[in-house]
Amino acid sequence: MVKEVDKKGKTAFACEECGYVYEEKEWAEKCQTWCSEKQSCNLEITEHGAPPE
Ligand SMILES: [Zn+2]
């Protein structure tokens, strides 16, 4: 499950594996699936999000 986080008053979604934050839940889920399977980040996915602060 991705984690819902508050990003400047808006709901965003964080990958629990790498911590990247996405405005769209779909991308967070893609990232989490990738991270848990590959134990690495996919740049084509993370470019849609923001690194953890
Ligand atoms: Zn991730």
Coordinates of N, CA and C and ligand atoms in Angstrom, one line a residue:
M1 N 0.8 -1.2 0.0 CA 0.0 0.0 0.0 C 0.9 1.3 0.0
V2 N 0.5 2.2 -0.8 CA 1.2 3.5 -0.8 C 0.7 4.3 0.4
K3 N 1.5 5.2 0.8 CA 1.1 6.0 2.0 C 0.6 7.4 1.6
E4 N -0.6 7.7 2.2 CA -1.1 9.1 1.9 C -0.4 10.1 2.7
V5 N 0.1 11.2 2.1 CA 0.8 12.2 2.8 C 0.2 13.5 2.5
D6 N 0.4 14.5 3.4 CA 0.0 15.9 3.1 C 1.1 16.7 2.5
K7 N 0.9 17.2 1.3 CA 1.9 18.0 0.7 C 1.4 19.4 0.5
K8 N 1.8 20.3 1.3 CA 1.3 21.7 1.3 C -0.2 21.8 1.2
G9 N -0.9 21.0 2.1 CA -2.3 21.1 2.1 C -3.0 20.2 1.1
K10 N -2.3 19.6 0.2 CA -2.9 18.7 -0.7 C -2.6 17.2 -0.4
T11 N -3.4 16.3 -0.8 CA -3.1 14.9 -0.5 C -2.2 14.4 -1.6
A12 N -1.1 13.8 -1.2 CA -0.2 13.2 -2.2 C 0.0 11.7 -1.7
F13 N 0.8 11.0 -2.5 CA 0.9 9.6 -2.2 C 2.4 9.2 -2.2
A14 N 2.9 8.6 -1.2 CA 4.3 8.3 -1.1 C 4.5 6.8 -1.3
C15 N 5.6 6.4 -2.0 CA 6.1 5.1 -2.1 C 6.7 4.7 -0.8
E16 N 6.3 3.6 -0.2 CA 6.9 3.3 1.2 C 8.3 2.7 1.0
E17 N 8.7 2.3 -0.1 CA 10.0 1.7 -0.3 C 11.1 2.8 -0.4
C18 N 10.9 3.8 -1.3 CA 11.9 4.8 -1.6 C 11.5 6.2 -1.0
G19 N 10.3 6.4 -0.7 CA 9.9 7.7 -0.1 C 9.5 8.7 -1.1
Y20 N 9.6 8.4 -2.4 CA 9.2 9.4 -3.4 C 7.7 9.7 -3.3
V21 N 7.4 11.0 -3.5 CA 6.0 11.5 -3.3 C 5.4 11.8 -4.7
Y22 N 4.2 11.3 -4.9 CA 3.5 11.6 -6.2 C 2.2 12.2 -6.0
E23 N 1.8 13.1 -6.9 CA 0.4 13.7 -6.8 C -0.6 12.7 -7.2
E24 N -0.2 11.8 -8.1 CA -1.2 10.8 -8.6 C -0.9 9.4 -7.9
K25 N -1.9 8.9 -7.3 CA -1.8 7.6 -6.7 C -1.3 6.5 -7.6
E26 N -1.7 6.6 -8.9 CA -1.3 5.6 -9.9 C 0.2 5.5 -10.0
W27 N 0.9 6.6 -10.0 CA 2.4 6.6 -10.1 C 3.0 6.1 -8.8
A28 N 2.4 6.5 -7.7 CA 3.0 6.0 -6.4 C 2.9 4.4 -6.3
E29 N 1.8 3.9 -6.8 CA 1.6 2.5 -6.9 C 2.6 1.8 -7.8
K30 N 2.8 2.4 -9.0 CA 3.8 1.9 -9.9 C 5.1 1.9 -9.3
C31 N 5.5 3.0 -8.6 CA 6.8 3.1 -8.0 C 7.0 2.0 -6.9
Q32 N 6.0 1.9 -6.1 CA 6.1 0.9 -5.0 C 6.2 -0.5 -5.5
T33 N 5.4 -0.8 -6.6 CA 5.5 -2.2 -7.2 C 6.9 -2.4 -7.7
W34 N 7.4 -1.4 -8.4 CA 8.8 -1.5 -9.0 C 9.8 -1.6 -7.9
C35 N 9.8 -0.8 -6.9 CA 10.8 -0.7 -5.8 C 10.8 -2.1 -5.1
S36 N 9.6 -2.6 -4.8 CA 9.6 -3.8 -3.9 C 10.1 -5.0 -4.8
E37 N 9.9 -5.0 -6.1 CA 10.3 -6.1 -6.9 C 11.8 -6.0 -7.3
K38 N 12.3 -4.8 -7.6 CA 13.6 -4.6 -8.1 C 14.6 -4.1 -7.1
Q39 N 14.1 -3.6 -6.0 CA 15.0 -3.0 -5.0 C 15.9 -1.9 -5.6
S40 N 15.2 -1.1 -6.5 CA 15.9 0.0 -7.1 C 14.8 1.0 -7.6
C41 N 15.3 2.2 -8.1 CA 14.3 3.1 -8.6 C 14.3 3.1 -10.1
N42 N 13.1 3.4 -10.6 CA 13.0 3.5 -12.1 C 12.8 5.0 -12.4
L43 N 13.8 5.5 -13.1 CA 13.9 7.0 -13.4 C 12.7 7.5 -14.2
E44 N 12.1 6.6 -15.0 CA 10.9 7.0 -15.8 C 9.7 7.1 -14.9
I45 N 9.8 6.5 -13.7 CA 8.6 6.6 -12.8 C 8.9 7.8 -11.8
T46 N 10.1 7.8 -11.3 CA 10.4 8.9 -10.3 C 10.4 10.3 -10.9
E47 N 10.5 10.4 -12.2 CA 10.5 11.8 -12.7 C 9.1 12.4 -12.6
H48 N 8.1 11.5 -12.3 CA 6.7 12.0 -12.1 C 6.5 12.4 -10.7
G49 N 7.5 12.2 -9.8 CA 7.3 12.6 -8.4 C 8.4 13.5 -7.9
A50 N 8.4 13.6 -6.6 CA 9.4 14.4 -6.0 C 10.1 13.6 -4.9
P51 N 11.4 13.9 -4.8 CA 12.2 13.1 -3.7 C 11.7 13.5 -2.3
P52 N 11.9 12.6 -1.4 CA 11.5 12.9 0.0 C 12.2 14.1 0.5
E53 N 11.5 14.9 1.4 CA 12.2 16.1 1.9 C 13.0 15.8 3.1
Ligands
ZN1 ZN 9.6 3.8 -4.9

